[in-house]
Coordinates of C-alpha atoms in Angstrom, one line a residue:
Chain A
M1297 CA -2.2 -12.3 0.6
S1298 CA -1.0 -13.9 3.8
L1299 CA 2.5 -13.6 2.4
R1300 CA 2.0 -9.8 2.0
I1301 CA 0.8 -9.6 5.7
Y1302 CA 3.9 -11.5 6.8
A1303 CA 6.2 -9.3 4.7
I1304 CA 4.7 -6.2 6.3
A1305 CA 5.0 -7.6 9.8
Y1306 CA 8.6 -8.4 9.0
L1307 CA 9.2 -4.8 7.9
L1308 CA 7.7 -3.7 11.2
F1309 CA 10.1 -6.0 13.1
L1310 CA 13.0 -4.5 11.1
Y1311 CA 11.9 -0.9 11.9
A1312 CA 10.8 -1.5 15.5
P1313 CA 14.0 0.0 17.1
I1314 CA 14.1 2.9 14.7
I1315 CA 10.5 3.8 15.4
L1316 CA 11.2 3.8 19.1
L1317 CA 14.2 6.1 18.8
P1318 CA 12.5 9.5 18.2
I1319 CA 9.8 8.6 20.8
F1320 CA 12.4 8.4 23.6
A1321 CA 14.4 11.3 22.2
F1322 CA 11.5 13.7 22.8
N1323 CA 10.4 12.0 26.0
D1324 CA 10.7 14.1 29.1
A1325 CA 12.2 11.4 31.4
T1326 CA 15.7 10.1 32.1
I1327 CA 14.6 6.5 32.1
I1328 CA 14.2 4.9 28.7
A1329 CA 10.9 3.0 29.3
F1330 CA 7.2 3.3 29.0
P1331 CA 5.0 5.0 30.0
L1332 CA 6.0 8.3 28.4
S1333 CA 5.9 11.4 30.6
G1334 CA 6.0 14.5 28.4
F1335 CA 7.4 16.3 25.4
T1336 CA 10.8 18.0 25.5
T1337 CA 13.6 19.1 23.2
N1338 CA 16.1 19.4 26.0
W1339 CA 18.1 16.4 25.0
F1340 CA 18.8 17.9 21.6
A1341 CA 19.8 21.2 23.2
E1342 CA 22.3 19.3 25.4
L1343 CA 23.9 17.8 22.2
A1344 CA 24.6 21.3 20.9
T1345 CA 26.7 22.2 24.0
N1346 CA 28.7 18.9 24.4
K1347 CA 32.3 19.7 23.5
S1348 CA 33.7 16.1 23.7
L1349 CA 30.8 14.9 21.4
H1350 CA 31.7 17.6 18.9
A1351 CA 35.3 16.4 18.9
A1352 CA 34.2 12.8 18.4
V1353 CA 31.9 13.8 15.5
E1354 CA 34.7 15.8 13.9
N1355 CA 37.0 12.8 14.1
S1356 CA 34.3 10.5 12.6
L1357 CA 33.5 12.9 9.8
F1358 CA 37.2 13.1 8.9
I1359 CA 37.6 9.3 8.9
A1360 CA 34.4 8.8 6.9
V1361 CA 35.3 11.3 4.2
I1362 CA 38.8 9.9 3.6
T1363 CA 37.5 6.4 3.8
A1364 CA 34.8 7.2 1.2
L1365 CA 37.3 8.7 -1.2
L1366 CA 39.9 5.9 -0.9
S1367 CA 37.6 3.0 -0.9
T1368 CA 35.7 4.3 -3.9
W1369 CA 38.9 4.8 -5.8
L1370 CA 40.0 1.2 -5.0
G1371 CA 36.4 0.0 -5.9
L1372 CA 36.6 1.9 -9.2
C1373 CA 39.9 0.1 -10.1
A1374 CA 38.5 -3.3 -9.2
A1375 CA 35.1 -2.8 -10.9
R1376 CA 36.7 -1.5 -14.1
A1377 CA 39.2 -4.3 -14.1
G1378 CA 36.4 -6.8 -13.5
A1379 CA 34.1 -5.4 -16.2
M1380 CA 36.6 -4.5 -19.0
H1381 CA 39.8 -6.6 -18.7
Q1382 CA 40.7 -10.2 -18.8
F1383 CA 43.6 -11.4 -16.8
P1384 CA 44.8 -14.7 -15.3
L1385 CA 43.2 -15.8 -12.0
K1386 CA 40.6 -13.2 -12.4
A1387 CA 37.9 -14.9 -10.4
G1388 CA 40.3 -15.7 -7.6
I1389 CA 41.7 -12.2 -7.4
M1390 CA 38.2 -10.6 -7.4
G1391 CA 37.1 -13.1 -4.7
F1392 CA 40.1 -12.2 -2.6
I1393 CA 39.3 -8.5 -2.8
M1394 CA 35.7 -9.2 -1.8
L1395 CA 36.7 -11.4 1.2
P1396 CA 36.5 -8.6 3.8
L1397 CA 32.7 -8.8 3.3
V1398 CA 32.5 -12.1 5.2
L1399 CA 35.5 -11.7 7.5
P1400 CA 34.3 -11.1 11.1
E1401 CA 35.1 -7.5 12.0
I1402 CA 36.8 -8.5 15.2
I1403 CA 39.3 -10.5 13.2
V1404 CA 40.1 -7.5 11.0
A1405 CA 40.4 -5.4 14.1
V1406 CA 42.8 -7.6 16.2
S1407 CA 45.0 -8.5 13.2
L1408 CA 45.5 -4.9 12.3
L1409 CA 46.0 -4.1 16.0
V1410 CA 48.8 -6.7 16.2
V1411 CA 50.5 -5.4 13.0
V1412 CA 50.3 -1.7 14.1
V1413 CA 51.4 -2.1 17.7
Q1414 CA 53.7 -5.1 17.6
V1415 CA 55.2 -5.2 14.1
L1416 CA 55.3 -1.6 13.0
E1417 CA 55.4 -0.2 16.6
L1418 CA 53.3 2.7 15.7
G1419 CA 50.7 4.4 17.8
M1420 CA 46.9 4.5 17.1
S1421 CA 45.5 7.4 15.3
N1422 CA 42.6 8.2 12.9
W1423 CA 44.7 6.8 10.1
T1424 CA 44.8 3.3 11.6
I1425 CA 41.0 3.4 11.6
I1426 CA 40.9 4.7 8.1
A1427 CA 43.2 1.9 6.9
A1428 CA 40.8 -0.7 8.3
H1429 CA 37.6 1.1 7.2
V1430 CA 38.9 1.3 3.6
L1431 CA 39.4 -2.5 3.7
I1432 CA 35.9 -3.3 4.8
C1433 CA 34.2 -0.6 2.7
T1434 CA 35.9 -1.5 -0.6
P1435 CA 33.8 -4.7 -1.3
F1436 CA 30.6 -2.6 -0.9
C1437 CA 31.9 0.0 -3.3
I1438 CA 32.8 -2.7 -5.8
A1439 CA 29.3 -4.2 -5.5
I1440 CA 27.7 -0.8 -6.3
L1441 CA 30.2 0.2 -9.0
N1442 CA 29.9 -3.2 -10.7
G1443 CA 26.2 -2.2 -11.4
A1444 CA 27.4 1.0 -13.0
F1445 CA 30.1 -0.8 -15.1
Q1446 CA 27.8 -3.6 -16.3
N1447 CA 26.9 -3.4 -19.9
L1448 CA 29.1 -0.4 -20.3
D1449 CA 30.3 -0.9 -23.8
P1450 CA 34.2 -1.0 -23.9
S1451 CA 34.1 0.1 -27.5
L1452 CA 32.9 3.6 -26.5
E1453 CA 36.3 4.2 -25.0
E1454 CA 38.1 2.6 -27.9
A1455 CA 36.1 4.9 -30.3
A1456 CA 37.3 7.9 -28.3
M1457 CA 40.9 6.7 -28.5
D1458 CA 40.5 6.1 -32.3
L1459 CA 39.3 9.7 -32.6
G1460 CA 42.6 10.9 -31.0
E1461 CA 42.0 11.0 -27.2
S1462 CA 44.6 9.6 -25.0
R1463 CA 43.7 6.6 -22.8
F1464 CA 43.2 8.7 -19.7
S1465 CA 41.2 11.4 -21.4
A1466 CA 39.1 8.8 -23.1
F1467 CA 38.3 7.4 -19.6
R1468 CA 37.7 10.9 -18.2
L1469 CA 35.5 12.1 -21.0
V1470 CA 33.5 9.0 -21.9
T1471 CA 33.4 6.4 -19.1
L1472 CA 33.6 8.7 -16.1
P1473 CA 30.4 10.6 -16.8
L1474 CA 28.6 7.4 -17.4
V1475 CA 29.6 5.9 -14.1
M1476 CA 29.5 9.1 -12.1
P1477 CA 26.2 8.4 -10.3
G1478 CA 27.6 5.0 -9.2
I1479 CA 30.7 6.7 -7.9
I1480 CA 28.8 9.1 -5.8
A1481 CA 26.5 6.3 -4.5
S1482 CA 29.5 4.3 -3.6
M1483 CA 31.1 7.2 -1.7
L1484 CA 27.9 7.8 0.2
I1485 CA 27.6 4.1 1.2
A1486 CA 31.3 4.0 2.3
F1487 CA 30.8 7.2 4.2
T1488 CA 27.7 5.7 6.0
I1489 CA 29.5 2.5 6.9
S1490 CA 32.6 4.2 8.2
L1491 CA 30.6 6.7 10.2
D1492 CA 28.6 3.9 11.9
E1493 CA 31.4 1.3 12.4
F1494 CA 32.2 0.5 16.0
I1495 CA 34.0 -2.8 16.5
I1496 CA 37.1 -1.9 14.5
A1497 CA 37.2 1.7 15.7
F1498 CA 37.0 0.5 19.3
F1499 CA 40.2 -1.5 18.9
L1500 CA 42.1 0.9 16.7
S1501 CA 41.3 4.4 18.0
G1502 CA 43.9 6.4 19.7
S1503 CA 43.4 9.0 22.4
S1504 CA 40.5 10.7 20.5
P1505 CA 37.5 8.5 20.1
T1506 CA 35.2 8.3 17.1
M1507 CA 31.5 9.0 17.5
P1508 CA 30.4 5.3 17.9
V1509 CA 33.2 4.8 20.4
Y1510 CA 32.0 7.9 22.3
I1511 CA 28.4 6.6 22.2
W1512 CA 29.6 3.2 23.5
G1513 CA 31.0 5.1 26.5
L1514 CA 27.8 6.9 27.1
L1515 CA 25.7 3.7 27.0
R1516 CA 27.2 2.8 30.4
F1517 CA 25.8 5.8 32.1
P1518 CA 22.0 5.7 32.5
A1519 CA 21.8 9.5 32.9
S1520 CA 23.2 10.1 29.5
L1521 CA 20.9 7.7 27.7
P1522 CA 18.2 10.3 26.6
V1523 CA 21.0 12.3 25.0
V1524 CA 22.1 9.2 23.1
M1525 CA 18.5 8.7 21.9
A1526 CA 18.5 12.3 20.6
L1527 CA 21.9 11.8 18.9
G1528 CA 20.6 8.5 17.4
T1529 CA 17.5 10.2 16.0
I1530 CA 19.7 12.8 14.2
L1531 CA 22.0 10.0 12.9
V1532 CA 19.1 7.9 11.6
A1533 CA 17.5 10.8 9.9
M1534 CA 20.8 11.8 8.3
S1535 CA 21.6 8.3 7.1
I1536 CA 18.2 7.8 5.6
I1537 CA 18.6 11.0 3.6
L1538 CA 22.1 10.0 2.5
L1539 CA 21.0 6.5 1.6
T1540 CA 18.0 7.8 -0.4
I1541 CA 20.3 10.0 -2.4
A1542 CA 22.6 7.1 -3.0
E1543 CA 19.8 4.9 -4.1
L1544 CA 18.4 7.5 -6.5
L1545 CA 21.9 8.0 -8.0
R1546 CA 22.5 4.3 -8.2
R1547 CA 19.3 3.9 -10.2
R1548 CA 20.2 6.8 -12.5
G1549 CA 23.6 5.2 -13.1
M1550 CA 22.0 1.9 -14.0
A1551 CA 19.7 3.7 -16.4
R1552 CA 22.6 5.5 -18.0
A1553 CA 24.5 2.3 -18.4
G1554 CA 21.4 0.8 -20.0
V1555 CA 20.9 -1.9 -17.4
K1556 CA 17.5 -3.0 -16.2
D1557 CA 17.3 -2.3 -12.5
K1558 CA 17.3 -5.5 -10.5
G1559 CA 17.4 -3.5 -7.2
G1560 CA 19.4 -3.7 -4.1
F1561 CA 22.8 -2.4 -3.0
L1562 CA 24.5 -5.7 -2.7
Chain B
M1242 CA 47.4 -3.6 -14.2
I1243 CA 44.4 -1.7 -13.0
V1244 CA 43.3 -4.4 -10.6
S1245 CA 46.6 -4.2 -8.6
P1246 CA 45.8 -1.3 -6.3
P1247 CA 42.8 -3.0 -4.6
F1248 CA 44.6 -6.3 -4.8
L1249 CA 47.7 -5.0 -3.1
Y1250 CA 45.6 -3.2 -0.5
A1251 CA 43.8 -6.4 0.4
L1252 CA 47.1 -8.3 0.4
L1253 CA 48.8 -5.7 2.7
L1254 CA 46.0 -4.9 5.1
M1255 CA 44.1 -8.3 5.2
A1256 CA 46.4 -11.2 4.2
C1257 CA 49.6 -9.9 5.9
P1258 CA 47.8 -9.0 9.2
L1259 CA 46.1 -12.4 9.2
L1260 CA 49.4 -14.1 8.7
A1261 CA 50.9 -11.9 11.5
I1262 CA 48.2 -12.8 13.9
F1263 CA 48.7 -16.5 13.1
L1264 CA 52.4 -16.2 13.9
F1265 CA 51.6 -14.2 16.9
S1266 CA 49.4 -16.9 18.4
F1267 CA 52.5 -19.1 18.8
W1268 CA 54.2 -16.6 21.0
T1269 CA 53.6 -15.8 24.6
Q1270 CA 53.1 -12.7 26.7
D1271 CA 55.5 -12.5 29.6
F1272 CA 54.0 -9.6 31.7
M1273 CA 55.1 -6.5 29.7
T1274 CA 57.4 -8.2 27.2
L1275 CA 56.7 -10.5 24.4
D1276 CA 58.4 -13.9 24.3
T1277 CA 58.9 -14.7 20.7
S1278 CA 60.0 -18.3 21.0
F1279 CA 57.7 -20.8 19.2
T1280 CA 55.3 -22.6 21.5
L1281 CA 51.9 -24.2 21.5
D1282 CA 51.1 -23.0 25.0
N1283 CA 48.3 -20.7 24.0
Y1284 CA 46.5 -23.5 22.2
R1285 CA 47.2 -25.9 25.1
E1286 CA 45.6 -23.4 27.4
I1287 CA 42.5 -23.1 25.2
V1288 CA 42.1 -26.9 25.1
E1289 CA 42.7 -27.4 28.7
K1290 CA 40.8 -24.6 30.4
P1291 CA 37.1 -25.5 30.2
I1292 CA 36.0 -21.8 30.0
Y1293 CA 37.3 -21.4 26.4
G1294 CA 35.7 -24.6 25.2
A1295 CA 32.4 -23.5 26.7
L1296 CA 32.6 -20.1 25.2
L1297 CA 33.4 -21.5 21.7
Q1298 CA 30.5 -24.0 22.0
R1299 CA 28.1 -21.3 23.1
S1300 CA 29.3 -19.0 20.3
L1301 CA 28.8 -21.6 17.7
Y1302 CA 25.4 -22.5 19.1
V1303 CA 24.3 -18.8 19.0
S1304 CA 25.6 -18.3 15.5
S1305 CA 23.8 -21.5 14.3
C1306 CA 20.6 -20.4 15.9
V1307 CA 20.9 -16.9 14.5
T1308 CA 21.6 -18.3 11.1
F1309 CA 18.6 -20.7 11.2
V1310 CA 16.2 -18.1 12.5
T1311 CA 17.4 -15.4 10.2
V1312 CA 17.2 -17.5 7.0
M1313 CA 13.8 -19.1 7.9
L1314 CA 12.3 -15.7 8.6
A1315 CA 13.9 -14.1 5.5
F1316 CA 13.0 -16.7 2.9
P1317 CA 9.3 -15.9 2.7
V1318 CA 10.1 -12.2 2.5
A1319 CA 12.6 -12.8 -0.4
Y1320 CA 10.0 -15.0 -2.0
F1321 CA 7.3 -12.4 -1.6
V1322 CA 9.4 -9.6 -3.1
S1323 CA 10.6 -11.8 -6.0
F1324 CA 7.3 -13.5 -7.0
H1325 CA 4.5 -11.2 -5.7
V1326 CA 5.8 -7.6 -6.0
R1327 CA 5.4 -5.7 -9.3
P1328 CA 8.8 -5.4 -11.0
D1329 CA 9.0 -1.6 -10.7
R1330 CA 8.3 -1.9 -7.0
K1331 CA 11.0 -4.4 -6.2
S1332 CA 13.8 -2.0 -5.7
L1333 CA 11.7 0.1 -3.4
W1334 CA 11.0 -3.0 -1.2
L1335 CA 14.7 -3.9 -1.2
F1336 CA 15.6 -0.4 -0.3
L1337 CA 13.1 -0.5 2.7
I1338 CA 14.6 -3.8 3.8
T1339 CA 18.2 -2.5 3.7
I1340 CA 17.7 0.9 5.4
P1341 CA 17.6 -0.3 9.0
F1342 CA 20.8 -2.2 8.4
W1343 CA 22.7 0.9 7.6
T1344 CA 21.6 3.0 10.6
S1345 CA 23.4 3.3 13.9
Y1346 CA 24.2 -0.2 14.9
L1347 CA 25.1 0.5 18.6
I1348 CA 21.9 2.4 19.2
R1349 CA 19.8 -0.3 17.4
V1350 CA 21.2 -3.0 19.7
F1351 CA 20.6 -0.8 22.7
L1352 CA 17.0 -0.3 21.7
W1353 CA 16.4 -4.0 21.8
K1354 CA 17.2 -3.8 25.4
V1355 CA 14.4 -1.3 25.7
I1356 CA 12.0 -3.5 23.7
L1357 CA 12.8 -6.8 25.6
G1358 CA 13.6 -5.3 29.0
Y1359 CA 11.9 -5.8 32.4
N1360 CA 9.9 -2.5 31.9
G1361 CA 10.3 -2.9 28.2
V1362 CA 7.8 -2.5 25.3
I1363 CA 6.9 -6.2 25.2
N1364 CA 6.4 -6.7 28.9
T1365 CA 4.4 -3.5 29.6
G1366 CA 2.4 -4.2 26.4
L1367 CA 1.6 -7.8 27.4
I1368 CA 0.8 -6.7 31.0
N1369 CA -1.5 -3.9 29.9
V1370 CA -3.4 -6.3 27.6
G1371 CA -3.7 -8.7 30.5
L1372 CA -1.9 -11.7 28.9
I1373 CA 0.7 -11.9 31.7
D1374 CA 0.8 -10.8 35.3
E1375 CA 4.6 -10.5 35.8
P1376 CA 7.2 -9.4 33.3
L1377 CA 8.8 -12.1 31.2
T1378 CA 12.4 -12.5 32.2
F1379 CA 13.6 -15.1 29.7
I1380 CA 14.1 -12.5 27.0
L1381 CA 16.7 -10.2 28.6
Y1382 CA 20.3 -10.7 29.7
N1383 CA 20.7 -14.2 28.3
V1384 CA 21.4 -16.1 25.1
N1385 CA 17.8 -15.7 23.8
A1386 CA 18.2 -11.9 23.8
V1387 CA 21.5 -12.2 21.9
I1388 CA 19.8 -14.4 19.3
I1389 CA 16.8 -12.1 18.8
T1390 CA 19.0 -9.0 18.4
L1391 CA 21.5 -10.6 16.0
A1392 CA 18.7 -12.1 13.9
H1393 CA 17.4 -8.6 13.5
A1394 CA 20.8 -7.1 12.7
F1395 CA 21.6 -9.7 10.0
A1396 CA 18.2 -9.8 8.3
P1397 CA 19.1 -8.0 5.1
F1398 CA 22.2 -10.1 4.7
A1399 CA 20.0 -13.1 4.4
I1400 CA 17.2 -11.7 2.3
L1401 CA 19.4 -10.3 -0.5
P1402 CA 21.2 -13.5 -1.7
I1403 CA 18.0 -15.5 -1.5
F1404 CA 16.2 -12.8 -3.5
V1405 CA 18.9 -12.8 -6.2
A1406 CA 18.7 -16.6 -6.5
L1407 CA 14.9 -16.5 -6.8
E1408 CA 15.1 -13.8 -9.4
K1409 CA 17.2 -16.0 -11.6
I1410 CA 14.6 -18.8 -11.7
D1411 CA 13.0 -19.1 -15.1
R1412 CA 9.3 -18.6 -14.5
S1413 CA 8.4 -20.9 -17.4
L1414 CA 9.8 -23.9 -15.4
L1415 CA 7.0 -23.3 -12.8
E1416 CA 4.3 -23.2 -15.5
A1417 CA 5.8 -26.4 -17.0
S1418 CA 5.7 -28.1 -13.6
Q1419 CA 2.0 -27.2 -13.1
D1420 CA 1.1 -28.2 -16.7
L1421 CA 2.6 -31.6 -15.9
G1422 CA 0.1 -31.9 -13.0
E1423 CA 2.1 -30.8 -9.9
S1424 CA 0.2 -28.7 -7.4
K1425 CA 1.4 -25.2 -6.5
F1426 CA 2.9 -26.5 -3.3
M1427 CA 4.7 -29.4 -4.9
T1428 CA 6.0 -27.1 -7.6
F1429 CA 7.5 -25.0 -4.8
L1430 CA 9.0 -28.0 -3.2
R1431 CA 10.4 -29.6 -6.3
V1432 CA 11.3 -26.7 -8.5
T1433 CA 11.5 -23.3 -6.7
L1434 CA 13.2 -24.5 -3.5
P1435 CA 16.0 -26.6 -5.1
L1436 CA 16.7 -23.8 -7.6
S1437 CA 16.9 -21.2 -4.8
M1438 CA 19.3 -23.3 -2.8
P1439 CA 22.5 -21.4 -4.0
G1440 CA 21.0 -18.3 -2.5
V1441 CA 20.1 -20.0 0.7
V1442 CA 23.6 -21.4 1.0
G1443 CA 25.0 -17.9 0.4
A1444 CA 22.7 -16.5 3.0
V1445 CA 23.7 -19.1 5.6
L1446 CA 27.4 -18.3 5.1
I1447 CA 27.1 -14.6 5.0
V1448 CA 25.1 -14.7 8.3
F1449 CA 27.0 -17.5 10.1
I1450 CA 30.6 -16.3 9.5
P1451 CA 30.3 -12.7 10.7
T1452 CA 28.1 -13.4 13.7
I1453 CA 30.9 -15.2 15.4
G1454 CA 32.8 -11.9 15.5
D1455 CA 30.2 -9.7 17.1
Y1456 CA 30.8 -8.6 20.7
V1457 CA 28.5 -5.6 21.0
T1458 CA 25.3 -7.6 21.1
P1459 CA 26.5 -10.2 23.7
E1460 CA 28.1 -7.4 25.7
L1461 CA 24.9 -5.3 25.9
M1462 CA 22.2 -8.1 25.7
G1463 CA 23.9 -11.2 27.0
G1464 CA 24.3 -10.5 30.7
A1465 CA 26.7 -12.7 32.6
G1466 CA 25.7 -16.0 31.0
G1467 CA 25.5 -14.7 27.4
K1468 CA 29.0 -13.7 26.7
L1469 CA 30.6 -15.1 23.6
V1470 CA 34.1 -15.9 22.3
A1471 CA 34.4 -12.4 20.7
N1472 CA 34.0 -10.8 24.2
M1473 CA 36.9 -13.1 25.4
I1474 CA 39.1 -12.1 22.5
Q1475 CA 38.4 -8.4 23.2
T1476 CA 39.1 -8.9 26.9
Q1477 CA 42.4 -10.7 26.2
F1478 CA 43.6 -8.0 23.9
L1479 CA 42.4 -4.8 25.6
A1480 CA 41.9 -5.6 29.3
L1481 CA 44.2 -8.6 30.3
N1482 CA 47.0 -7.5 27.9
N1483 CA 47.5 -11.1 26.7
A1484 CA 47.4 -10.5 23.0
P1485 CA 49.0 -13.8 22.0
L1486 CA 46.3 -15.8 23.8
G1487 CA 43.6 -13.5 22.2
A1488 CA 45.2 -14.2 18.8
A1489 CA 45.1 -17.9 19.4
L1490 CA 41.5 -17.7 20.3
A1491 CA 40.7 -15.7 17.2
I1492 CA 42.5 -18.3 15.1
V1493 CA 40.6 -21.2 16.8
A1494 CA 37.3 -19.4 16.3
M1495 CA 38.0 -18.7 12.7
L1496 CA 39.0 -22.3 12.1
C1497 CA 35.8 -23.7 13.7
V1498 CA 33.7 -21.3 11.6
T1499 CA 35.6 -22.2 8.4
V1500 CA 35.4 -25.9 9.0
I1501 CA 31.6 -25.8 9.6
S1502 CA 31.1 -23.6 6.6
V1503 CA 33.1 -25.9 4.3
I1504 CA 31.1 -29.0 5.6
F1505 CA 27.9 -27.1 5.1
V1506 CA 28.8 -26.2 1.5
L1507 CA 29.9 -29.9 0.8
I1508 CA 26.6 -31.2 2.2
N1509 CA 24.7 -28.9 -0.2
R1510 CA 27.0 -29.2 -3.2
R1511 CA 24.5 -31.1 -5.3
W1512 CA 22.2 -28.0 -5.2
L1513 CA 25.1 -25.7 -6.3
K1514 CA 26.4 -27.8 -9.2
G1515 CA 25.8 -26.9 -12.9
R1516 CA 24.4 -23.4 -12.3
S1517 CA 26.2 -20.1 -12.7

């Protein structure tokens, strides 16, 4: 019983910042502190007219969509290889691919910065950010897709090939539908990570900032903080919706693959 | 081979850049041009100037504290979800635990400033209740604030590996221990805890290693005395235009973290043996 109380208190600790966010987003004061003064929706209205914010959001959406597609494709390759094939050094290679999960983001950022600027002598663009985001998102995609591929019987595909389908069409017609919920969940997670990632984007963005980089700039100006709160409220609401969809799909995928749900994204 | 696309990608965009930054750390920046002759000057500067040593020490201290606090706070929650939650409710609990982790990192860190600040939630709350007369100042713009904020940010990272390890424990072992006369508490100490150690070790590593690379939290929460090595790396690269020194700092930081992690795993290796 006391454990349950502790767990609920812990959840409150986890949610404390998120609960405060909408409170200040609707608060009619430029200072982010208690006591609250009154209700307003002005800060949301300001968001709608801010041109440079719109440009940053557009950038971030572009980066996040491409990242989601590429990292899910790479994750699909790795998860399929891990589940269905045997090859030499398998554990080592899979561990190597998962390594970005524990690599500090600043290390990824500065090492790619050095390569792009000094070695390749290229400029920064959205594509440099995409390259780095795909690297850090792929391990998460693999973790989710592994769940979808677990217990997926390889003989299903073999049966389809025995019945005259080519290797590719056997994959498309048999395996793909079974792992589809996992694929969509993986894309949603990669999208969410990329949209929210700041440390790497800060190092690798060119002249046009992404949304987190833009928010970072705003945090320095006290006057713009309420607008940041409004933006944050929208972002949190959106990511909760996306994550809920991803979770429901992940569960459906597990059910299709006939695995008992052990829960969790990781 | 189907595994080759992700493998090549990791090789090209992780291994090669890491190698590049390693080489880079042996070069020097000569105002606008790069001097590519091999030298240990950057490392010599890091060893000789006390500021770098101090920053590294503080960073390792903060990462260790964050890891300790996070894992200690997380273990009971993971234990609760694994042992006391109905099986069909477990994924809901894990989902609730992971949600805050995925939502706007920058704004979450900033809101801790609002919670801990001079006119913040905690201070106004405690003053209104009458517990304190003046705002507490030891929780903002210093190392404590950085530790609290990071412990919050990395919570799910610690809970999930411990939860997975606890889930793997064969429940009949616990019954056996109690049938043989151990109390519930001793069963926990002698059966559950040792069997959950692989998860605890995993949690420690997955919190300890990335925290060294965070510069958002020290930048926003740390004030003047709470800056960490990641802030210095960032400054060297983006503000001082001394990328080779920044690269050397990054290498040294990584090396310290790796050495400490390896030692930690070796100390705990008897808990990790013989289990898959």
